[in-house]
Coordinates of C-alpha atoms and ligand atoms in Angstrom, one line a residue:
M1 CA -100.7 -121.0 64.6
T2 CA -98.7 -118.6 66.7
T3 CA -98.9 -114.8 66.5
S4 CA -96.1 -112.6 65.3
L5 CA -97.1 -110.1 68.0
N6 CA -95.6 -110.1 71.5
P7 CA -98.2 -109.7 74.3
R8 CA -95.7 -107.7 76.3
D9 CA -95.8 -104.9 73.7
F10 CA -99.5 -104.3 74.6
T11 CA -99.2 -103.8 78.3
K12 CA -99.6 -100.0 78.0
L13 CA -102.6 -97.8 77.4
Y14 CA -103.4 -96.4 74.0
L15 CA -104.0 -92.7 74.5
N16 CA -104.0 -89.8 72.1
G17 CA -102.5 -91.8 69.2
E18 CA -99.7 -93.6 71.1
Y19 CA -99.0 -96.4 73.5
V20 CA -98.1 -94.8 76.9
V21 CA -97.2 -96.1 80.3
A22 CA -100.2 -95.9 82.7
K23 CA -100.0 -93.4 85.5
S24 CA -101.6 -96.0 87.8
T25 CA -98.9 -98.5 88.9
E26 CA -101.3 -101.4 89.6
T27 CA -101.1 -104.3 87.1
Y28 CA -102.3 -107.9 86.7
S29 CA -101.5 -111.1 84.8
L30 CA -103.4 -113.3 82.4
H31 CA -103.2 -117.0 81.6
N32 CA -103.9 -119.0 78.5
P33 CA -107.1 -120.9 79.1
K34 CA -105.9 -123.9 77.0
D35 CA -103.4 -124.9 79.7
N36 CA -103.4 -122.1 82.3
S37 CA -99.8 -121.2 81.4
L38 CA -98.9 -117.5 82.0
A39 CA -99.8 -115.5 78.8
V40 CA -98.8 -112.0 79.9
E41 CA -98.1 -110.0 83.0
G42 CA -98.1 -106.3 83.6
I43 CA -101.5 -105.3 82.2
P44 CA -102.3 -101.9 83.6
V45 CA -105.3 -101.2 85.8
A46 CA -106.2 -97.7 84.5
G47 CA -107.0 -95.3 87.4
P48 CA -108.7 -92.0 87.7
A49 CA -105.7 -90.0 86.4
D50 CA -105.5 -92.2 83.3
I51 CA -109.3 -91.9 82.6
D52 CA -109.1 -88.1 83.0
D53 CA -106.3 -88.0 80.5
A54 CA -108.3 -90.2 78.0
V55 CA -111.3 -87.9 78.4
K56 CA -109.2 -84.8 78.0
F57 CA -107.6 -86.1 74.7
A58 CA -111.0 -87.3 73.5
E59 CA -112.6 -83.9 74.0
A60 CA -109.7 -82.2 72.2
A61 CA -110.2 -84.5 69.3
F62 CA -113.9 -84.1 69.3
R63 CA -113.8 -80.3 69.3
G64 CA -110.7 -80.1 67.2
P65 CA -109.5 -82.0 64.2
W66 CA -112.2 -84.7 64.1
S67 CA -114.9 -82.0 63.9
T68 CA -113.4 -80.6 60.8
F69 CA -113.5 -83.9 58.9
T70 CA -116.1 -84.0 56.1
A71 CA -118.3 -87.1 56.0
I72 CA -116.4 -88.4 53.0
Q73 CA -113.1 -88.0 54.8
R74 CA -114.6 -90.1 57.7
T75 CA -115.6 -92.7 55.1
E76 CA -112.0 -92.7 53.6
C77 CA -110.6 -93.4 57.1
F78 CA -112.9 -96.4 57.4
L79 CA -112.0 -97.7 54.0
R80 CA -108.2 -97.4 54.8
L81 CA -108.9 -99.2 58.1
A82 CA -110.7 -102.1 56.2
N83 CA -107.7 -102.3 53.9
L84 CA -105.2 -102.4 56.7
L85 CA -107.1 -105.2 58.4
E86 CA -106.5 -107.4 55.3
T87 CA -103.0 -108.0 56.5
E88 CA -103.0 -106.9 60.1
L89 CA -106.1 -108.5 61.6
M90 CA -105.1 -112.2 61.6
P91 CA -102.0 -111.8 63.9
I92 CA -104.1 -109.6 66.2
L93 CA -106.9 -112.2 66.4
A94 CA -104.1 -114.8 67.1
L95 CA -102.8 -112.5 69.9
D96 CA -106.2 -112.1 71.3
S97 CA -106.8 -115.9 71.3
L98 CA -103.9 -116.3 73.8
T99 CA -106.2 -115.1 76.7
S100 CA -109.7 -115.4 75.2
G101 CA -109.3 -119.0 74.0
I102 CA -111.4 -118.1 70.9
P103 CA -110.6 -120.7 68.3
L104 CA -108.5 -119.3 65.5
S105 CA -110.5 -121.5 63.1
L106 CA -113.2 -118.7 63.4
A107 CA -110.7 -115.9 62.5
P108 CA -110.4 -116.2 58.7
T109 CA -114.0 -116.7 58.0
R110 CA -116.4 -115.5 60.7
E111 CA -114.4 -112.9 62.7
K112 CA -112.7 -111.3 59.8
T113 CA -115.8 -111.2 57.6
Y114 CA -117.9 -109.8 60.4
I115 CA -115.4 -107.1 61.3
R116 CA -114.7 -106.1 57.7
N117 CA -118.5 -106.0 56.9
C118 CA -119.1 -103.9 60.0
I119 CA -116.5 -101.3 58.9
L120 CA -117.7 -101.2 55.3
Y121 CA -121.4 -101.0 56.4
Y122 CA -120.9 -98.0 58.7
S123 CA -118.4 -96.3 56.3
G124 CA -121.4 -95.8 54.0
W125 CA -123.5 -94.0 56.7
T126 CA -121.2 -91.0 57.3
D127 CA -122.9 -88.8 54.8
K128 CA -126.5 -90.0 55.3
Q129 CA -127.2 -88.3 58.7
K130 CA -130.0 -86.3 57.2
G131 CA -132.3 -84.3 59.4
D132 CA -135.8 -82.8 59.1
Y133 CA -137.5 -79.7 58.0
Y134 CA -140.9 -78.3 59.1
P135 CA -142.4 -75.4 57.2
A136 CA -143.2 -71.9 58.6
D137 CA -147.0 -72.4 58.9
D138 CA -146.7 -70.7 62.3
G139 CA -144.1 -68.2 61.1
F140 CA -141.1 -70.2 62.1
V141 CA -139.1 -72.7 60.0
K142 CA -138.0 -75.7 62.0
L143 CA -134.8 -77.6 61.2
V144 CA -133.7 -80.8 63.0
R145 CA -130.1 -81.9 63.0
H146 CA -128.8 -85.3 64.4
E147 CA -125.7 -84.3 66.3
P148 CA -123.0 -86.5 67.8
L149 CA -123.0 -86.9 71.6
G150 CA -119.3 -86.3 72.1
V151 CA -117.1 -88.5 74.3
C152 CA -118.5 -92.0 74.4
A153 CA -117.1 -95.0 76.2
A154 CA -117.5 -98.7 75.3
I155 CA -117.3 -101.3 78.1
N156 CA -117.0 -104.7 76.5
P157 CA -117.4 -108.4 77.6
Y158 CA -114.8 -111.1 77.4
N159 CA -116.4 -113.3 74.7
S160 CA -116.0 -111.3 71.5
P161 CA -113.5 -108.5 72.3
V162 CA -112.3 -107.4 68.9
A163 CA -115.6 -107.7 67.0
C164 CA -117.3 -105.8 69.9
L165 CA -114.9 -103.0 69.6
F166 CA -115.8 -102.4 66.0
L167 CA -119.5 -102.9 66.5
K168 CA -119.4 -99.9 68.9
A169 CA -116.7 -97.8 67.4
A170 CA -117.9 -97.9 63.8
P171 CA -121.4 -96.3 64.4
A172 CA -119.9 -94.0 67.0
L173 CA -117.2 -92.6 64.7
A174 CA -119.4 -92.7 61.6
T175 CA -121.7 -90.1 63.4
G176 CA -118.7 -87.9 64.5
N177 CA -118.3 -89.1 68.1
V178 CA -115.0 -90.1 69.8
M179 CA -114.7 -93.2 71.8
I180 CA -112.7 -94.7 74.7
V181 CA -112.8 -98.5 74.8
K182 CA -112.4 -100.6 77.8
P183 CA -112.2 -104.3 76.9
S184 CA -112.8 -107.0 79.4
E185 CA -110.0 -107.5 81.9
K186 CA -109.9 -111.1 80.7
T187 CA -109.4 -110.4 77.0
P188 CA -107.7 -107.0 76.4
L189 CA -104.8 -107.8 74.0
G190 CA -106.6 -107.8 70.7
S191 CA -108.4 -104.5 71.4
M192 CA -105.1 -102.9 72.5
A193 CA -103.3 -104.1 69.3
I194 CA -106.1 -102.9 67.1
A195 CA -106.1 -99.4 68.5
S196 CA -103.0 -98.1 66.6
L197 CA -104.6 -99.1 63.3
F198 CA -107.1 -96.3 63.6
A199 CA -104.3 -93.8 63.7
K200 CA -102.6 -95.5 60.7
A201 CA -105.9 -95.2 58.8
G202 CA -106.0 -91.5 59.4
F203 CA -108.3 -91.1 62.3
P204 CA -106.9 -88.2 64.4
P205 CA -105.2 -88.9 67.8
G206 CA -107.8 -89.2 70.6
V207 CA -110.7 -90.3 68.3
L208 CA -110.3 -94.0 69.4
Q209 CA -108.4 -94.8 72.6
V210 CA -108.1 -98.0 74.5
I211 CA -107.6 -98.4 78.3
T212 CA -107.4 -101.6 80.4
G213 CA -108.6 -102.6 83.8
P214 CA -111.3 -104.6 85.6
G215 CA -114.7 -103.5 86.8
S216 CA -113.3 -100.7 88.9
T217 CA -111.9 -99.0 85.8
G218 CA -115.3 -99.5 84.0
A219 CA -117.0 -97.9 87.0
L220 CA -114.7 -94.8 86.6
L221 CA -116.0 -94.5 83.1
A222 CA -119.6 -95.0 84.0
E223 CA -119.5 -92.3 86.7
H224 CA -117.3 -89.8 84.8
M225 CA -118.9 -86.4 84.6
R226 CA -117.6 -85.6 81.1
I227 CA -118.3 -88.9 79.3
R228 CA -121.7 -88.5 77.5
K229 CA -122.5 -92.1 76.7
I230 CA -121.7 -95.6 77.8
S231 CA -122.3 -98.4 75.2
F232 CA -122.1 -101.5 77.4
T233 CA -122.2 -105.2 76.5
G234 CA -122.0 -107.7 79.4
S235 CA -124.0 -109.2 82.2
V236 CA -127.3 -108.0 83.5
T237 CA -125.8 -107.4 87.0
T238 CA -123.1 -105.1 85.6
G239 CA -125.5 -103.4 83.3
K240 CA -127.7 -102.4 86.3
K241 CA -124.6 -100.9 88.0
I242 CA -123.7 -98.9 84.9
Q243 CA -127.3 -97.6 84.6
A244 CA -127.2 -96.5 88.2
A245 CA -123.8 -94.9 87.9
A246 CA -124.9 -93.0 84.8
A247 CA -128.0 -91.8 86.6
N248 CA -126.1 -90.8 89.7
S249 CA -123.4 -88.8 87.8
N250 CA -124.3 -86.8 84.7
L251 CA -127.3 -88.7 83.2
K252 CA -125.1 -89.9 80.4
R253 CA -126.8 -92.0 77.8
V254 CA -126.6 -95.7 78.2
T255 CA -127.1 -98.6 75.8
L256 CA -127.1 -102.0 77.4
E257 CA -126.6 -105.3 75.5
L258 CA -127.0 -107.9 78.2
G259 CA -127.4 -111.6 78.8
G260 CA -129.8 -114.2 77.4
K261 CA -131.5 -117.5 77.9
S262 CA -132.6 -118.0 74.3
P263 CA -135.3 -120.6 73.6
A264 CA -135.3 -122.7 70.4
I265 CA -138.8 -124.2 69.8
I266 CA -139.0 -127.2 67.5
F267 CA -142.5 -128.2 66.2
D268 CA -143.4 -131.7 64.9
D269 CA -143.4 -130.5 61.3
A270 CA -139.9 -129.0 61.5
N271 CA -137.1 -130.0 59.2
L272 CA -135.3 -132.2 61.7
E273 CA -131.8 -132.0 60.3
N274 CA -132.0 -128.2 60.0
A275 CA -133.3 -127.9 63.6
V276 CA -130.6 -130.1 65.0
T277 CA -127.8 -128.3 63.1
W278 CA -128.9 -124.8 64.2
T279 CA -129.6 -125.7 67.8
V280 CA -126.3 -127.6 68.3
N281 CA -124.3 -124.9 66.6
G282 CA -126.2 -122.3 68.7
I283 CA -125.0 -123.8 72.0
L284 CA -121.5 -124.9 71.0
A285 CA -120.2 -121.8 69.1
R286 CA -117.5 -120.2 71.3
S287 CA -118.2 -123.1 73.7
G288 CA -121.5 -121.6 74.7
Q289 CA -119.9 -118.2 75.6
L290 CA -122.4 -116.4 73.4
C291 CA -125.1 -114.0 74.5
V292 CA -127.5 -115.6 71.9
A293 CA -126.7 -119.2 72.8
A294 CA -129.7 -121.5 72.2
S295 CA -129.6 -122.7 75.8
R296 CA -133.3 -123.7 76.2
V297 CA -134.5 -126.2 73.6
Y298 CA -138.3 -127.0 73.5
V299 CA -139.3 -130.0 71.4
Q300 CA -142.8 -131.1 70.5
N301 CA -143.8 -134.6 71.6
G302 CA -144.3 -136.0 68.1
I303 CA -140.7 -135.3 67.1
A304 CA -139.1 -135.4 70.5
A305 CA -137.6 -138.9 70.4
K306 CA -136.0 -138.4 67.0
F307 CA -134.8 -134.9 67.8
I308 CA -133.3 -135.8 71.2
E309 CA -131.5 -138.8 69.7
A310 CA -129.9 -136.8 66.9
Y311 CA -129.2 -133.7 69.1
T312 CA -127.5 -135.7 71.9
K313 CA -125.5 -137.7 69.5
R314 CA -124.2 -134.5 67.8
M315 CA -123.5 -132.9 71.3
A316 CA -121.6 -136.1 72.5
D317 CA -119.6 -136.3 69.2
A318 CA -118.6 -132.6 69.5
V319 CA -116.2 -133.4 72.3
N320 CA -113.8 -134.7 69.6
D321 CA -113.8 -131.2 68.0
I322 CA -112.6 -129.5 71.3
G323 CA -108.9 -128.7 71.5
D324 CA -106.1 -126.1 71.3
P325 CA -107.7 -122.8 70.1
Q326 CA -104.5 -121.8 68.5
D327 CA -104.6 -124.8 66.2
I328 CA -106.4 -123.5 63.1
N329 CA -108.2 -126.9 62.6
V330 CA -109.8 -126.9 66.1
K331 CA -113.5 -126.0 66.2
Y332 CA -114.2 -125.5 69.9
G333 CA -111.9 -124.0 72.5
P334 CA -111.8 -123.7 76.3
I335 CA -113.9 -121.6 78.8
V336 CA -112.1 -118.3 79.3
D337 CA -110.7 -119.0 82.8
A338 CA -110.7 -121.4 85.7
G339 CA -113.2 -119.3 87.6
Q340 CA -115.8 -119.4 84.8
L341 CA -115.3 -123.1 84.4
Q342 CA -115.9 -123.6 88.1
R343 CA -119.0 -121.5 88.0
I344 CA -120.4 -123.6 85.1
Q345 CA -119.4 -126.9 86.7
G346 CA -121.2 -125.8 89.9
M347 CA -124.4 -125.1 88.1
V348 CA -124.2 -128.5 86.3
D349 CA -123.5 -130.3 89.5
R350 CA -126.4 -128.7 91.3
A351 CA -128.7 -129.7 88.3
K352 CA -127.8 -133.4 88.5
G353 CA -130.2 -134.3 91.2
D354 CA -133.1 -132.6 89.4
A355 CA -133.0 -133.1 85.6
K356 CA -131.9 -136.1 83.6
L357 CA -128.3 -135.7 82.4
L358 CA -128.2 -136.9 78.7
V359 CA -124.7 -136.0 77.7
G360 CA -121.5 -134.6 79.3
G361 CA -121.6 -133.1 82.8
G362 CA -117.9 -132.5 83.5
P363 CA -114.6 -131.2 82.3
V364 CA -112.9 -132.8 79.3
A365 CA -110.6 -135.5 80.6
G366 CA -106.9 -135.4 79.9
T367 CA -106.6 -131.6 79.4
Q368 CA -104.8 -129.1 81.6
G369 CA -107.0 -126.3 80.5
N370 CA -110.5 -125.0 81.2
Y371 CA -112.4 -127.4 78.9
M372 CA -116.0 -128.3 79.5
Q373 CA -117.8 -131.2 77.9
P374 CA -120.9 -130.4 75.8
T375 CA -123.7 -131.1 78.3
V376 CA -127.4 -131.7 77.9
F377 CA -130.1 -132.0 80.6
L378 CA -133.7 -133.2 79.9
N379 CA -136.8 -131.8 81.5
P380 CA -135.4 -129.8 84.5
S381 CA -138.0 -128.4 86.9
N382 CA -139.4 -124.9 86.2
D383 CA -137.5 -123.3 89.0
A384 CA -134.2 -125.1 88.5
E385 CA -131.2 -122.8 88.3
I386 CA -129.9 -124.5 85.2
Y387 CA -133.2 -123.7 83.5
R388 CA -133.7 -120.1 84.6
N389 CA -130.1 -118.6 84.7
E390 CA -127.7 -117.8 82.0
I391 CA -124.9 -120.5 82.0
F392 CA -122.5 -119.1 79.4
G393 CA -121.0 -122.5 78.6
P394 CA -121.8 -125.5 76.3
V395 CA -124.7 -126.6 78.4
S396 CA -128.3 -126.8 77.2
V397 CA -131.6 -128.0 78.6
I398 CA -134.3 -129.8 76.6
K399 CA -138.0 -129.7 77.6
T400 CA -140.8 -131.5 75.7
F401 CA -144.2 -129.9 75.1
E402 CA -147.6 -130.7 73.5
T403 CA -149.2 -127.4 72.5
E404 CA -148.2 -124.0 71.0
E405 CA -149.9 -122.2 74.0
E406 CA -147.9 -124.3 76.5
V407 CA -144.6 -123.7 74.8
L408 CA -145.2 -120.0 74.3
A409 CA -145.9 -119.5 78.0
A410 CA -142.8 -121.5 78.9
A411 CA -140.5 -119.6 76.4
N412 CA -141.7 -116.2 77.8
D413 CA -141.5 -117.2 81.4
T414 CA -138.1 -115.5 81.9
E415 CA -136.7 -112.1 82.6
F416 CA -134.4 -112.5 79.6
G417 CA -135.5 -111.6 76.0
L418 CA -132.6 -111.5 73.6
M419 CA -133.1 -114.1 70.9
A420 CA -135.5 -117.0 70.1
G421 CA -135.8 -119.6 67.3
V422 CA -138.9 -121.2 65.9
F423 CA -138.6 -124.3 63.8
T424 CA -141.7 -125.2 61.7
K425 CA -142.8 -125.4 58.1
D426 CA -146.1 -123.7 59.0
V427 CA -145.7 -120.0 58.0
T428 CA -148.7 -118.8 59.8
R429 CA -147.6 -120.3 63.1
A430 CA -144.1 -118.9 62.5
M431 CA -145.5 -115.4 62.0
R432 CA -147.8 -115.8 65.0
L433 CA -145.0 -116.8 67.3
S434 CA -142.6 -114.2 65.9
S435 CA -145.1 -111.6 67.3
S436 CA -145.9 -113.3 70.7
I437 CA -142.4 -114.3 71.7
E438 CA -140.8 -111.7 74.0
S439 CA -137.4 -111.2 72.5
G440 CA -135.5 -108.6 70.5
V441 CA -134.7 -111.1 67.7
V442 CA -136.7 -114.1 66.5
G443 CA -135.2 -116.6 64.0
I444 CA -137.6 -118.7 61.9
N445 CA -135.9 -122.0 61.1
C446 CA -132.7 -120.5 62.5
V447 CA -131.4 -119.3 65.9
S448 CA -128.4 -117.6 67.5
L449 CA -128.0 -115.3 64.5
Q450 CA -127.4 -111.6 64.1
S451 CA -127.5 -109.4 61.0
L452 CA -125.4 -106.3 60.7
Q453 CA -128.2 -104.5 58.8
A454 CA -131.0 -105.1 61.3
P455 CA -131.4 -104.0 64.9
F456 CA -130.0 -106.3 67.6
G457 CA -130.8 -106.1 71.3
G458 CA -132.8 -107.3 74.2
K459 CA -136.3 -107.0 75.5
K460 CA -137.0 -107.1 79.3
Q461 CA -133.7 -107.5 81.3
S462 CA -131.7 -108.5 78.2
G463 CA -131.0 -104.9 77.4
V464 CA -131.8 -101.3 76.7
G465 CA -131.5 -99.8 73.2
R466 CA -130.3 -101.5 70.0
E467 CA -127.1 -102.0 68.2
F468 CA -126.5 -102.9 64.5
G469 CA -127.9 -101.2 61.4
E470 CA -129.2 -97.7 61.3
Y471 CA -130.7 -98.1 64.8
A472 CA -127.2 -97.9 66.3
L473 CA -126.6 -94.5 64.7
R474 CA -129.6 -93.0 66.3
L475 CA -128.3 -94.0 69.7
F476 CA -125.0 -92.2 69.1
T477 CA -126.7 -88.9 68.1
E478 CA -129.3 -86.6 69.5
P479 CA -131.7 -84.3 67.6
K480 CA -131.2 -80.6 67.8
T481 CA -134.0 -78.3 66.7
V482 CA -133.2 -74.9 65.1
I483 CA -136.2 -72.5 65.0
I484 CA -136.0 -69.7 62.5
N485 CA -138.2 -66.6 62.9
M486 CA -139.3 -65.8 59.4
A487 CA -140.7 -62.4 60.4
A488 CA -137.4 -60.9 61.6
Ligands
LIG501 P1 -119.4 -108.7 82.8 O1 -120.6 -108.0 83.1 O2 -118.8 -109.5 84.0 O3 -118.2 -107.7 82.4 C1 -118.4 -106.9 81.2 C2 -117.6 -105.7 81.3 O4 -118.0 -104.8 82.4 C3 -116.1 -105.9 81.6 O5 -115.3 -105.1 80.8 C4 -116.0 -105.6 83.1 O6 -114.7 -105.2 83.5 C5 -116.9 -104.4 83.2 N1 -117.4 -104.1 84.6 C6 -117.6 -105.0 85.6 N2 -118.1 -104.4 86.7 C7 -118.3 -103.1 86.3 C8 -118.8 -101.9 87.0 N3 -119.2 -101.9 88.2 N4 -118.9 -100.7 86.3 C9 -118.5 -100.7 85.0 N5 -117.9 -101.8 84.3 C10 -117.9 -102.9 84.9 O7 -119.6 -109.6 81.6 P2 -118.7 -110.8 80.9 O8 -118.6 -111.9 81.9 O9 -117.4 -110.1 80.5 O10 -119.5 -111.2 79.6 C11 -120.5 -112.1 79.7 C12 -121.9 -111.5 79.7 O11 -122.0 -110.6 78.6 C13 -123.0 -112.5 79.5 O12 -124.1 -112.2 80.3 C14 -123.4 -112.3 78.0 O13 -124.7 -112.8 77.7 C15 -123.2 -110.8 77.9 N6 -123.1 -110.5 76.4 C16 -124.1 -109.9 75.8 C17 -124.0 -109.6 74.5 C18 -125.2 -108.9 73.8 O14 -125.0 -108.3 72.7 N7 -126.4 -108.8 74.3 C19 -122.9 -109.9 73.7 C20 -121.9 -110.5 74.4 C21 -122.0 -110.8 75.8

């Protein structure tokens, strides 16, 4: 499937309701990861003057037209946006796939459903930002309002660009904020194409703007004195830089959705087929380029032989499902670029002397693109890089264990804490582990899963704050207390 959209048409910035030529003259090119052919050139690196323009337009929208919208008018904008996406989203996801390599087979079901549900979910929250009331027992009535923060910026990762835009923009706009989005420099096209749909849906100019550029552009947002919040998704290393830049500039609010090294724990009594299916899908979805990838698999000794046989077979067979991401029938695509593939291959090569390689271990033969074989290692040592660091590729490690205490200690022996999965039929054990595992989300008989309705985010170095559900709304607003003197 090809896209009807031309990448060249999206080599501008989207500011104040229109595509404009960037003031900065610096640009860069991107390649299609399926064969490393040139996908687009001339993508702007937005500079200080471009960011200042975006902030100026955002402030004008925030204080001007957007502030006059009633909650129901904001809902109507969201509903029109959802309707527009019925026809406009698929070509945009196809355009995005040209540099992200995200398989188009995910577009009609997963991506579209996720994005549509996100818009519909948050469209219902616009008129439910109720506050508090405290009586005048001390002679003063106290009212509490949840007010928007103002100009917010989203800095997004490469692996789910369009969905990430909506996950951040929907709660931000539902609560009356305005937002500047910077997609990853690797995958900017879909976000840039989506931008104009907000204006078509009736959101005033300046409410949602999109700029492009690498980390240096992101840093300009993080240190800007008139941006009030950064909602960041990406690596731990970058998250720390953003936190520091926010602290050193204007103490803007920061939400950080960072990396993971998610454990999946399979006990002897687990439903084997269910455990194999979830753990394989949990490492192969988006070719492992997923924050919640089930990259550490712990299996109890009694079921280990059967599980490892079934798991490694499924991982080995999956190489046949890898192919051209623009082919609607292909399940798994490439790694986003040659640099990322090299990084993953380096980690895999360094692991070979330590752990037992069960499956894969190299690039997919006969391809010109950045394709990595599904790869599984058995029993790496506790300090092995492949065991401790996020790989962000289709590479997992399996460790065997005997007792619950032993596996709990191993699962928690990490600075990451995003997602975990526990596979068992024992409800009591499942509930016990759901308390003691140190992660923001725990799946019971499932893993690598998020729900729009419930908070999502990391413990420890996997993040600060929460996205999804009502919790995201609280992090885009701040309470203001009004005290009324009843004696005056
Ligand atoms: P990355 O940290 O390299 O880049 C993310 C974004 O930060 C990009 O837009 C980049 O341009 C920008 N950036 C880089 N340096 C910056 C700086 N100094 N100041 C401001 N912005 C800067 O991450 P990536 O490689 O694009 O994405 C992969 C990472 O994202 C993985 O660690 C993955 O686990 C994580 N991730 C987390 C979630 C989650 O919800 N927790 C979801 C998806 C991805």
